[in-house]
Coordinates of C-alpha atoms in Angstrom, one line a residue:
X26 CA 0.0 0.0 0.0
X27 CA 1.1 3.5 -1.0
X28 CA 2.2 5.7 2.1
X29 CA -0.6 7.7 3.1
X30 CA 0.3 12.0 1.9
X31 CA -1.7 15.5 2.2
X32 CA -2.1 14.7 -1.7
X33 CA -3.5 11.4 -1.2
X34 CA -5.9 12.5 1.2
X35 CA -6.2 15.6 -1.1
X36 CA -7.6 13.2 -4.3
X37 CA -9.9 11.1 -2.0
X38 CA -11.7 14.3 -0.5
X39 CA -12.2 15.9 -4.5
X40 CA -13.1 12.5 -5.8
X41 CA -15.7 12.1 -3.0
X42 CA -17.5 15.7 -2.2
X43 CA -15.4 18.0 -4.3
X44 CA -14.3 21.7 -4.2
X45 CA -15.6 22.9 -1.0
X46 CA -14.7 19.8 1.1
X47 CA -11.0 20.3 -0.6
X48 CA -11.0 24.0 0.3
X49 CA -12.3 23.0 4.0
X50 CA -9.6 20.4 4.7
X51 CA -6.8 22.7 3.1
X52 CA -7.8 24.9 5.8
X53 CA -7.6 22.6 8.4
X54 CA -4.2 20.9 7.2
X55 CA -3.2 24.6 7.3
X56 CA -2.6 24.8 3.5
X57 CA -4.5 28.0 2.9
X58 CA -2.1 29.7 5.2
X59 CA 1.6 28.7 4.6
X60 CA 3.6 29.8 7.8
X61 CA 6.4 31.2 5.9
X62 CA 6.6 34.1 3.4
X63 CA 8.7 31.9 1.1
X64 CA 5.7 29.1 1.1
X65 CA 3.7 30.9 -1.5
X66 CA 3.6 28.4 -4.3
X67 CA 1.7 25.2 -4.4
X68 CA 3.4 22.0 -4.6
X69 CA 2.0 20.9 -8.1
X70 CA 4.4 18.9 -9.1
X71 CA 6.1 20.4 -12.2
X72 CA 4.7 19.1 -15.4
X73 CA 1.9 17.1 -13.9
X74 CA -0.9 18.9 -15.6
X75 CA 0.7 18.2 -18.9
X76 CA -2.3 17.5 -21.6
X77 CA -4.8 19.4 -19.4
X78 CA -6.2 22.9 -20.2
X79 CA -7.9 25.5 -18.5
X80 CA -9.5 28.4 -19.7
X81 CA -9.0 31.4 -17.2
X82 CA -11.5 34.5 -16.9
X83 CA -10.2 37.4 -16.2
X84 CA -6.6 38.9 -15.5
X85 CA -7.3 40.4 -11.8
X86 CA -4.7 39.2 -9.4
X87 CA -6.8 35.8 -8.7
X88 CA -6.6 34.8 -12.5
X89 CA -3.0 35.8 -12.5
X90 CA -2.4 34.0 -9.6
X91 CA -4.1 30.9 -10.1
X92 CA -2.4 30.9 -14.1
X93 CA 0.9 31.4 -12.5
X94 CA 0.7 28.0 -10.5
X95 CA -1.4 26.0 -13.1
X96 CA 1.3 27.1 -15.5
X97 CA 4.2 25.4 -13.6
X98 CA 2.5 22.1 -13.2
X99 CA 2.5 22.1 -17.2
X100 CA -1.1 23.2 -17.5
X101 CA -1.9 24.5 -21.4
X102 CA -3.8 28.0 -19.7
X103 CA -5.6 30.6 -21.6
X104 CA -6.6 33.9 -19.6
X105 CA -9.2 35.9 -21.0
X106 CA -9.5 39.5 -20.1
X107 CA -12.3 42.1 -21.0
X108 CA -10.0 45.3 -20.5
X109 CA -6.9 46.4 -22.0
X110 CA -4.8 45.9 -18.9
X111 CA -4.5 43.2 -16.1
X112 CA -4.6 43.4 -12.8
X113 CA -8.4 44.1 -11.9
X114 CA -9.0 45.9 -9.0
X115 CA -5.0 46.2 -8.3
X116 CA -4.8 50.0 -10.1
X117 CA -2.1 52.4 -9.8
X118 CA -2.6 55.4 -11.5
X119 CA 0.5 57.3 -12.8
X120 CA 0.9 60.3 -14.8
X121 CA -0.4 60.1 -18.6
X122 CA -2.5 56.9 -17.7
X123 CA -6.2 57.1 -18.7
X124 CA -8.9 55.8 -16.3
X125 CA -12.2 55.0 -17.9
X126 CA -15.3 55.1 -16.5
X127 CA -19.1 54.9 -17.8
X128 CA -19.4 57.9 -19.8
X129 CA -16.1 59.4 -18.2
X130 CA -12.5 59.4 -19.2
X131 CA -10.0 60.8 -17.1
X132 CA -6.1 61.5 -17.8
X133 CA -4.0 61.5 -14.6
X134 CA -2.5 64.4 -14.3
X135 CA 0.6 64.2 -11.6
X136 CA 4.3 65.1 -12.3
X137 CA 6.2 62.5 -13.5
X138 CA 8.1 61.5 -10.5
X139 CA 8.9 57.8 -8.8
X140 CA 6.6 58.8 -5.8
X141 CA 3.7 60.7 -7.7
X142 CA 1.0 57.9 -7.8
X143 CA -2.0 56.7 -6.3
X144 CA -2.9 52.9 -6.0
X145 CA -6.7 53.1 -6.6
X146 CA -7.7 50.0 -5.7
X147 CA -5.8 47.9 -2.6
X148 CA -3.2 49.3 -0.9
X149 CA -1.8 48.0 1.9
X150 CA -0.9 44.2 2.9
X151 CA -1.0 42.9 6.4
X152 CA 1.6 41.4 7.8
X153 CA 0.1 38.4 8.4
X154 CA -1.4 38.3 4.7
X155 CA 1.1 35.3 4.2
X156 CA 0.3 34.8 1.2
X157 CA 0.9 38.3 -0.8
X158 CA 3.7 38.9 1.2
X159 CA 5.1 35.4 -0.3
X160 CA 5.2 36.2 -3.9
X161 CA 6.2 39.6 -3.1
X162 CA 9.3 38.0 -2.1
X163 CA 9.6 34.7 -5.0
X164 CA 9.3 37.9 -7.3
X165 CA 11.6 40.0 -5.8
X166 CA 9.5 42.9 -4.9
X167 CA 10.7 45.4 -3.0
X168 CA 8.0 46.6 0.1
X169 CA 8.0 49.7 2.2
X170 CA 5.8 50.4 5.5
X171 CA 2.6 51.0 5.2
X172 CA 1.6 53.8 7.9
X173 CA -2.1 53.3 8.8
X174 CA -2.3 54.7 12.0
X175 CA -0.6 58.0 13.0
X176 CA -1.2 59.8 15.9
X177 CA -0.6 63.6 14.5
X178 CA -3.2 63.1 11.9
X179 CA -6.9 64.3 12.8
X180 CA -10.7 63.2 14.1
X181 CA -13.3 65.5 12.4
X182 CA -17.0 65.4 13.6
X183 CA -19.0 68.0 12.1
X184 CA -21.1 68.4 14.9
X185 CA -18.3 68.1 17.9
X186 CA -15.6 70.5 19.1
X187 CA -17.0 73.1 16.9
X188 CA -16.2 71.5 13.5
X189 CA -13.0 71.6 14.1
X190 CA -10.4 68.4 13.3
X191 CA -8.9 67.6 17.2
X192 CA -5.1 65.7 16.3
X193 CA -5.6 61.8 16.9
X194 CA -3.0 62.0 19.9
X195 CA -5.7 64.1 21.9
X196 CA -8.0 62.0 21.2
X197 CA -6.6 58.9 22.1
X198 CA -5.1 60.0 25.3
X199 CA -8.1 62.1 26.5
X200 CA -10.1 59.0 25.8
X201 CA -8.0 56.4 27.8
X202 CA -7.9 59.2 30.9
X203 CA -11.2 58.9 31.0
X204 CA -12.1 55.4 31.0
X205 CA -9.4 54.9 33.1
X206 CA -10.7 57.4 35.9
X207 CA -14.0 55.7 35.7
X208 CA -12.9 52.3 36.2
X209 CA -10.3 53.0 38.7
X210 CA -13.4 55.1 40.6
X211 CA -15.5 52.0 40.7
X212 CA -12.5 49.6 42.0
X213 CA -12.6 51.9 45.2
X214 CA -16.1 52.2 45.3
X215 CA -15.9 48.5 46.1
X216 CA -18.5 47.8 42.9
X217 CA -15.8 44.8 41.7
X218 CA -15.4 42.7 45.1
X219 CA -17.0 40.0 43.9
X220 CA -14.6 39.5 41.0
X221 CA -11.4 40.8 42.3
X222 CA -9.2 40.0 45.2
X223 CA -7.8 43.0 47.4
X224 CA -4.1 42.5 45.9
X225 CA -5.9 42.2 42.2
X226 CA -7.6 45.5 43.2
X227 CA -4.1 47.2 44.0
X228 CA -2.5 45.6 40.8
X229 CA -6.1 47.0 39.0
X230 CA -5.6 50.9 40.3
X231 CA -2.2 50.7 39.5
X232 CA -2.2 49.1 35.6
X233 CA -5.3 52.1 35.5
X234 CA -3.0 54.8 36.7
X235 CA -0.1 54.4 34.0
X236 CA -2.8 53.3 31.3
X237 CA -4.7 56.6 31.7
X238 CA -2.0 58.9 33.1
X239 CA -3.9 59.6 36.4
X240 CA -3.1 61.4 39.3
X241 CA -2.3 59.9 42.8
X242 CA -6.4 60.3 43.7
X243 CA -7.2 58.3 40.4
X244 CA -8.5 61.6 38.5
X245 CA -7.8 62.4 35.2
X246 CA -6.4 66.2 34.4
X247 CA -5.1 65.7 31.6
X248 CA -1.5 64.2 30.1
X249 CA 1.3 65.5 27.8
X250 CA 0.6 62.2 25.7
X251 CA -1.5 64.5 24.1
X252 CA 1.5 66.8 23.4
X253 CA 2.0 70.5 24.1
X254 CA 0.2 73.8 22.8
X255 CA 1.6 75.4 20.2
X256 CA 4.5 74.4 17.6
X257 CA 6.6 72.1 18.1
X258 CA 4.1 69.8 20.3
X259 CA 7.2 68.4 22.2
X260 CA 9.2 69.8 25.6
X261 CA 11.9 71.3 24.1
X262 CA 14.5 73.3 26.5
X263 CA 11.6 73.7 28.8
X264 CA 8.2 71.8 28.6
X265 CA 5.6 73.5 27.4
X266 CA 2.1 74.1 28.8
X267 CA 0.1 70.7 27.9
X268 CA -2.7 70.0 25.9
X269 CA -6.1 71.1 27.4
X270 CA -7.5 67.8 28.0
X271 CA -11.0 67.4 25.7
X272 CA -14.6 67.3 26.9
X273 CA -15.9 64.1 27.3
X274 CA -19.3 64.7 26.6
X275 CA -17.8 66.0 23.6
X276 CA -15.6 63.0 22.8
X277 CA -18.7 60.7 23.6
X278 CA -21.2 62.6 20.9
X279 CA -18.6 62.1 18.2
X280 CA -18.4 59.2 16.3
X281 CA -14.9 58.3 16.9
X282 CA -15.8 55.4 19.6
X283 CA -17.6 53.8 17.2
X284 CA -15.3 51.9 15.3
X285 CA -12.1 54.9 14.3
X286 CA -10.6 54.9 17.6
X287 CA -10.1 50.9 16.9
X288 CA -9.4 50.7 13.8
X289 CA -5.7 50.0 14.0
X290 CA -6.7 47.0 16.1
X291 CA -8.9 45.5 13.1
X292 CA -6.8 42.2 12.4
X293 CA -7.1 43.2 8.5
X294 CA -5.7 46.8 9.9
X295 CA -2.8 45.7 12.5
X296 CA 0.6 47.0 12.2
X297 CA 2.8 45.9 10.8
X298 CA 1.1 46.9 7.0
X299 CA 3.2 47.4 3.7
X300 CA 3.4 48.5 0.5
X301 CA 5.0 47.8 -2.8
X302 CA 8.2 50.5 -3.0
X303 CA 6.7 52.4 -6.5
X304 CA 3.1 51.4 -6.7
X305 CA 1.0 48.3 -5.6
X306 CA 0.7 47.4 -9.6
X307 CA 4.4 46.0 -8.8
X308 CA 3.0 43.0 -8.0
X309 CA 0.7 42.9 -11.1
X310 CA 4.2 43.3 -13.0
X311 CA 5.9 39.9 -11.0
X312 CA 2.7 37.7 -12.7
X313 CA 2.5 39.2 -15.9
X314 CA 6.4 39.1 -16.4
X315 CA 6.0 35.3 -15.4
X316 CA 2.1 34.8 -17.2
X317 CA 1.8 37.6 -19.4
X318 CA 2.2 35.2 -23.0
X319 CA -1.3 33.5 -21.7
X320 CA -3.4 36.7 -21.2
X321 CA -5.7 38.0 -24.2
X322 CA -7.1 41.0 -23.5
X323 CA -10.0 43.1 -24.8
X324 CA -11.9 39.7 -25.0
X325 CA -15.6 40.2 -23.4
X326 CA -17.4 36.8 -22.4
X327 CA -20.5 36.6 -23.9
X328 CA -21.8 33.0 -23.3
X329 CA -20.0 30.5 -20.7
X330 CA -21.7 26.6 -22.0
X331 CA -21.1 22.8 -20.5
X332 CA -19.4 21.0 -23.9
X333 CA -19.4 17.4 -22.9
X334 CA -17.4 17.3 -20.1
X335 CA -15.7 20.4 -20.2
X336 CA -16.3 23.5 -20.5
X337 CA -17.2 26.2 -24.5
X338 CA -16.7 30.2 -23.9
X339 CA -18.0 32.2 -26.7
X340 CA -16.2 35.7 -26.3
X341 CA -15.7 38.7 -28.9
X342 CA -12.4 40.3 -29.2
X343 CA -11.0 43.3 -29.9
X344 CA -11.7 43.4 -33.5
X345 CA -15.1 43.2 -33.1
X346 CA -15.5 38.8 -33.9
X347 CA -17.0 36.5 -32.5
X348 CA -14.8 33.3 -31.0
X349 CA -15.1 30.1 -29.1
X350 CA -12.5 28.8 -26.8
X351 CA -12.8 25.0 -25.3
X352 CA -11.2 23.5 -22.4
X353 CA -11.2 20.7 -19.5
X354 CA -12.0 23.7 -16.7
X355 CA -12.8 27.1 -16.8
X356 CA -11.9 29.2 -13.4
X357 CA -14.2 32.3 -13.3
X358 CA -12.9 35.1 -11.6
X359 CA -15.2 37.7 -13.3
X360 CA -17.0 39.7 -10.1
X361 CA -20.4 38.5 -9.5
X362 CA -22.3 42.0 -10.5
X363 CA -20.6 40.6 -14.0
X364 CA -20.9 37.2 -14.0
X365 CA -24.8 36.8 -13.0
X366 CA -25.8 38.9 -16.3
X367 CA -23.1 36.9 -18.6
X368 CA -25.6 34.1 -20.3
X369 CA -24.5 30.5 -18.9
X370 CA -25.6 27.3 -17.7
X371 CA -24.7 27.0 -14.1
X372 CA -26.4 25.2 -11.7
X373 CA -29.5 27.2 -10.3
X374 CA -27.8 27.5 -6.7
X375 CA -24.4 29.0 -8.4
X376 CA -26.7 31.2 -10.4
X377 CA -28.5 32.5 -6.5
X378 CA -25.3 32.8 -5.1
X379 CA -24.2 35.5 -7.9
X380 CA -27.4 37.0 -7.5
X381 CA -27.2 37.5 -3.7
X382 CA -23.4 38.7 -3.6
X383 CA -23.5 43.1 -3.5
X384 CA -20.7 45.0 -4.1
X385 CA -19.3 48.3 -2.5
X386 CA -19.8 51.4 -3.5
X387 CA -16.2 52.4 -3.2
X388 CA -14.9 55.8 -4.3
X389 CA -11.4 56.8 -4.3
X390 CA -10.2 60.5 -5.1
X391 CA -6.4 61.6 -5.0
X392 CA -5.0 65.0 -5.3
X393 CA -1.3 66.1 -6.4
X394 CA -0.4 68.9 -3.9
X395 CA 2.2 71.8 -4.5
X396 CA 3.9 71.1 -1.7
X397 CA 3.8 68.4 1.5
X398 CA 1.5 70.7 3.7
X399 CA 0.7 67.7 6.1
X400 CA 4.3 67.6 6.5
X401 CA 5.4 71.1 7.0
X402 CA 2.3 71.9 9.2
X403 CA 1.2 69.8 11.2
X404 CA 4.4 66.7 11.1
X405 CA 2.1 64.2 9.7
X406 CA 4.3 61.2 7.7
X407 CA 1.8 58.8 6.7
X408 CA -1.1 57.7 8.4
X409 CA -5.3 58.3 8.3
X410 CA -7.6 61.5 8.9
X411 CA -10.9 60.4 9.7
X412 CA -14.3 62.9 8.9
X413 CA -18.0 62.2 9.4
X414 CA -17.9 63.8 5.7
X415 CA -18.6 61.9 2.6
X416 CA -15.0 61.5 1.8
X417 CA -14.4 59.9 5.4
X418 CA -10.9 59.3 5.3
X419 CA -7.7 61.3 4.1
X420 CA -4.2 59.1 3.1
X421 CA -1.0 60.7 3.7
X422 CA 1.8 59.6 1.7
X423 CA 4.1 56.7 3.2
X424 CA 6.7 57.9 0.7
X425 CA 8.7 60.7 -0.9
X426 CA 9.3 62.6 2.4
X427 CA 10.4 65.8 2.4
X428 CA 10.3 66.1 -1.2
X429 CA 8.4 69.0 -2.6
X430 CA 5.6 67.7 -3.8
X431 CA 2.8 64.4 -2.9
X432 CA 0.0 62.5 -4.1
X433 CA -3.1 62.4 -1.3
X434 CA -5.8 60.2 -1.1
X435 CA -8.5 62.9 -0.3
X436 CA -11.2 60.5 -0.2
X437 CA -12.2 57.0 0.5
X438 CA -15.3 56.0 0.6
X439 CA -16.7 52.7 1.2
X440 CA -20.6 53.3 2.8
X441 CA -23.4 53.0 0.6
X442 CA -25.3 56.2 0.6
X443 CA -22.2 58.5 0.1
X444 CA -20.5 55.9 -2.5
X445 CA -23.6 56.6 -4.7
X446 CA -23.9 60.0 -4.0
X447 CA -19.6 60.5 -5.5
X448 CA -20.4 57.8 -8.5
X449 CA -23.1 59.9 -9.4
X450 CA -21.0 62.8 -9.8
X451 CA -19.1 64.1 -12.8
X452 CA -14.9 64.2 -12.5
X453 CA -14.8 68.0 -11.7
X454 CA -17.9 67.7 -9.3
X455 CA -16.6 65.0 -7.1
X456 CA -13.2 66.9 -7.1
X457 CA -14.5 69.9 -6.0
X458 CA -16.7 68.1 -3.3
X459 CA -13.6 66.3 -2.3
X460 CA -12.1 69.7 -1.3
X461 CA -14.7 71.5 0.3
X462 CA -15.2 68.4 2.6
X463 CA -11.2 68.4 2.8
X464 CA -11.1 72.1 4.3
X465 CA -11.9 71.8 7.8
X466 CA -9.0 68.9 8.2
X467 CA -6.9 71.3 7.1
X468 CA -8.0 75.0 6.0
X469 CA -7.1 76.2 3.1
X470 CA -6.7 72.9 1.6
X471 CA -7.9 73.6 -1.9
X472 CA -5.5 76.2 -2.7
X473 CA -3.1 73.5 -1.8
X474 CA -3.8 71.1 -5.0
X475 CA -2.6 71.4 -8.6
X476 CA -4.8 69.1 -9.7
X477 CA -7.0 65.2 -9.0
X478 CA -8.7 61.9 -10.3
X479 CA -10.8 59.7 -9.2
X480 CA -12.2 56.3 -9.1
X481 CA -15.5 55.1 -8.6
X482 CA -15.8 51.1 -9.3
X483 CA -19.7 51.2 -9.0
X484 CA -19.1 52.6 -12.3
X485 CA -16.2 50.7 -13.9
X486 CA -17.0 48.9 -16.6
X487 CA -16.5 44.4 -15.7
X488 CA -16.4 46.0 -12.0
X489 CA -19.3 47.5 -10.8
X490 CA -18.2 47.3 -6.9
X491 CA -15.2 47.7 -5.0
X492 CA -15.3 44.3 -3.2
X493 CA -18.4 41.9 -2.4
X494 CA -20.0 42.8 1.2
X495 CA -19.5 40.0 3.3
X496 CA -22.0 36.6 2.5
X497 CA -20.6 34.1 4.1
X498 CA -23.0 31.5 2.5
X499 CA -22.7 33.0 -1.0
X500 CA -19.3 32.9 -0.8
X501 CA -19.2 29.1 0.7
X502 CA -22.2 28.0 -2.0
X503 CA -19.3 29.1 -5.1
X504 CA -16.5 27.2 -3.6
X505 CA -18.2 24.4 -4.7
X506 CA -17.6 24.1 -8.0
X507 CA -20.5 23.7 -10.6
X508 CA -18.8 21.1 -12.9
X509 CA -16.2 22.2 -15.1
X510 CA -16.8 25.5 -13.5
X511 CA -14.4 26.5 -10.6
X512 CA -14.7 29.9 -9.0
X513 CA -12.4 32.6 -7.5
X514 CA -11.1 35.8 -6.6
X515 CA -11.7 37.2 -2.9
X516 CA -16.0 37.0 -3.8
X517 CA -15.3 33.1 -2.7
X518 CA -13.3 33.7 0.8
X519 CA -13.4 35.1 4.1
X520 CA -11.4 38.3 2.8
X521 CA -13.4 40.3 0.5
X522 CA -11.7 42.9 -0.3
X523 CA -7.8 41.6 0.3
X524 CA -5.9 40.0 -2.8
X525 CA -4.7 37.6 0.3
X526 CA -8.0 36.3 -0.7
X527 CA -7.9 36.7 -4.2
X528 CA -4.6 34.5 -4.0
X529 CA -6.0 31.9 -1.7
X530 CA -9.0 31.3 -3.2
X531 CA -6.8 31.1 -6.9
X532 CA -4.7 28.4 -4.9
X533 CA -7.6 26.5 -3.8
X534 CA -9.3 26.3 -7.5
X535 CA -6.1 25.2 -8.9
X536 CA -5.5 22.9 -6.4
X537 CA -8.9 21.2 -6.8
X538 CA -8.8 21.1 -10.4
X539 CA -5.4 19.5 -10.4
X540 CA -6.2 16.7 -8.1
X541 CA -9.3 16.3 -9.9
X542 CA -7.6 15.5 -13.3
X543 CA -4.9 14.1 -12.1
X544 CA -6.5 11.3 -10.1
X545 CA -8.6 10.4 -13.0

């Protein structure tokens, strides 16, 4: 008898209940999430797919992905893109380049420097998205921090502190003082007896003291965590008169508590986070350089149909025909919004799952500015504003400091209501909206830009959505393939809106299909 292997076991589970119980016990044998950078590849053994062919849809990072593995086993695989470019979602926008939208083309217009760009789409990459972070390395692409959280950069409520942005560092501190004072209040009121011991009450006052800065009597004045009035913020020869603390009814009507103050300890948004040095479309580059002779692009899908026991996809290319393309499998990355209206014969529980998966409204506006005001104002290097505006966020750059100019992300929006309200706009409309709501983050932040784009996806044509909004039985229901028909991209996973799950769920499909032919 053959000795027992993870492939072995692998064959058995395809062979008996298919995709999804192969994608379930991958996750349990820890296969989804390899515990090395370097463990990004599969372990298809090279040339094992020979005489086996696949038919791709779409060149996002998932079809890239799950062409570059299928390729080394030997796999004959042909990627068929709609657009012009690859990489999907995973835009960079650079000067001269020309984003296209329903009814709207834009040229960006930034300088042409190394640092001048704006990644449209993803952005940053976890630390512990394994995965990414893998063939960042096998392709020998270079990363930089990403800054997500920065404590100079601002909280904006328009109805709180009146209208004006407080700096995070405030904030933060004035918030801990408080909840701090409170808690340490209700250990000597003698409200936790039942739960804590006399020395775990001592231990309790005294973690609460240095968490919130309090005073000896367990009050909270106030801390120089929050930094100093006036420029610079720091105690210089002599210390400075500290930070008024901030009201807390004040701090308790805004919305930061909801989720903002916590968003740094999101797992998705944990440091340590990075970025691709030059532009997140760097890792677009290290498939395409490897996969590129498999992608044709410009070719729409018009009809995806069972032939036999494989798979016929009538498409039209760029010159306008009509063609038919034939293979064993067909892995369909093509976002759901897309998919559902492409005329097929899936299985009437793939076709609700399509149906049921919404994507996000997400908007993304950048601005070139004259000169690094965030810097030079108010020391901000990298990091997030937060506004109960539209625009809700503001990106600082986590490169080219100190150089003259940048490139700010002066809006992303990922809520329903406002994402419509922005794709609805025109290009100059949603710029200038972009500024106004900009202003009170920093005033006289209009006067500041030279000039913007934007990027709504509810409008982009084989888009139409950001990322799918979390269905975890949608998502589960197209794991299991339908046939020939395989699915992927970060619709099928756990992680919509991550290429971690774009690649995993590219893994898993390739996986599945490769077990399945070769243990006929």
């Amino acid at each position: 008898m053959d000795k027992p292997t993870r492939r072995n076991l692998l064959q058995s589970v395809s062979a008996a209940a298919g995709t999804a119980a192969v994608y379930r016990t991958m996750e349990a044998l820890d296969m989804l999430g390899p515990g090395t950078a370097q463990a990004a590849a599969l372990d298809l053994t090279r040339g094992s797919g020979k005489g086996g062919k696949v038919i791709i849809l779409g060149a996002g990072i998932s079809g890239l992905a799950a062409a570059w593995e299928m390729s080394k086993a030997g796999w004959n695989c042909n990627v068929l893109e709609a657009t012009e470019r690859p990489g999907g979602r995973n835009l960079t926008a650079r000067t001269g380049d020309i984003l296209t939208e329903q009814g709207m083309r834009q040229r960006v217009c930034f300088d042409q420097e190394d640092h001048l760009y704006a990644n449209l789409g993803p952005a940053r990459i976890p630390y512990h998205h394994r995965t990414v972070l893998g063939y960042c390395k096998e392709f020998g692409i270079d990363l930089e921090v990403f800054t997500n959280d920065n404590r100079a950069a601002f909280f904006h409520n328009r109805e709180r502190f009146g209208g004006k942005a407080v700096a995070a560092r405030r904030v933060l501190t004035d918030m801990r003082g408080y909840v701090a004072e409170l808690l340490a209040k209700a250990v000597d009121r003698g409200t936790l007896d039942a739960e804590l011991t006399s020395d775990d009450k001592e231990r309790l006052r005294d973690m609460l003291k240095s968490f919130g800065a309090l005073k000896d009597d367990y009050s909270y004045t106030g801390s120089n965590r929050a930094g100093y009035r006036g420029t610079p913020i720091h105690a210089g020869m002599a210390a400075g008169e500290t930070e008024k603390k901030l009201d807390f009814g004040e701090l308790l009507g805004a919305d930061f508590w909801q989720y903002k103050l916590d968003f740094s300890h999101f797992l998705n948004q944990n440091p340590t986070l990075f970025q691709p040095v030059g532009g997140m479309d760097a890792i677009v580059g290290g498939f395409t350089d490897r996969v590129g002779r498999f992608v044709q692009y410009g070719c729409v899908v018009e009809q995806l149909r069972r032939q036999g026991d494989g798979v016929r996809v009538v498409y039209r290319g760029l010159d306008g025909e009509r063609r038919t393309a034939q293979a064993d499998y067909a892995i369909c990355t093509i976002p759901a919004p897309v998919l559902k209206n492409i005329p097929n014969d899936f299985l009437p529980e793939t076709r609700a799952a399509l149906e049921s998966l919404n994507f996000v409204e997400a908007v993304k506006i950048a601005f070139q500015a004259k000169r690094r005001f965030w810097e030079e104002d108010s020391a901000i290097y990298g990091g997030i504003s937060w506004t109960d505006s539209d625009i809700t966020q503001l990106w600082y750059p986590c490169n080219g400091y100190h150089r003259t100019k940048g490139v700010v992300i002066g809006a992303y929006i990922w809520s329903r209501d406002p994402g419509r309200r922005f794709s609805a706009m025109g290009a100059s409309e949603r710029l200038q909206a972009a500024l106004a709501e900009g202003e009170p983050l920093h005033p006289g932040y209009s006067s500041e830009m030279e000039c913007g784009i934007s990027r709504a996806w509810l409008n982009v044509p084989f888009q139409k959505g950001g990322w799918p909004r979390s269905n975890p039985d949608a998502a589960a229901a197209l794991r299991r393939n339908d046939g020939p028909y395989y699915f992927a991209g970060d619709q099928v996973t756990a992680l919509p809106g991550w290429q971690e799950g774009a690649m995993l769920a590219a893994r898993a499909a390739a996986e599945a299909i490769h077990l399945r032919f070769t243990a006929r």
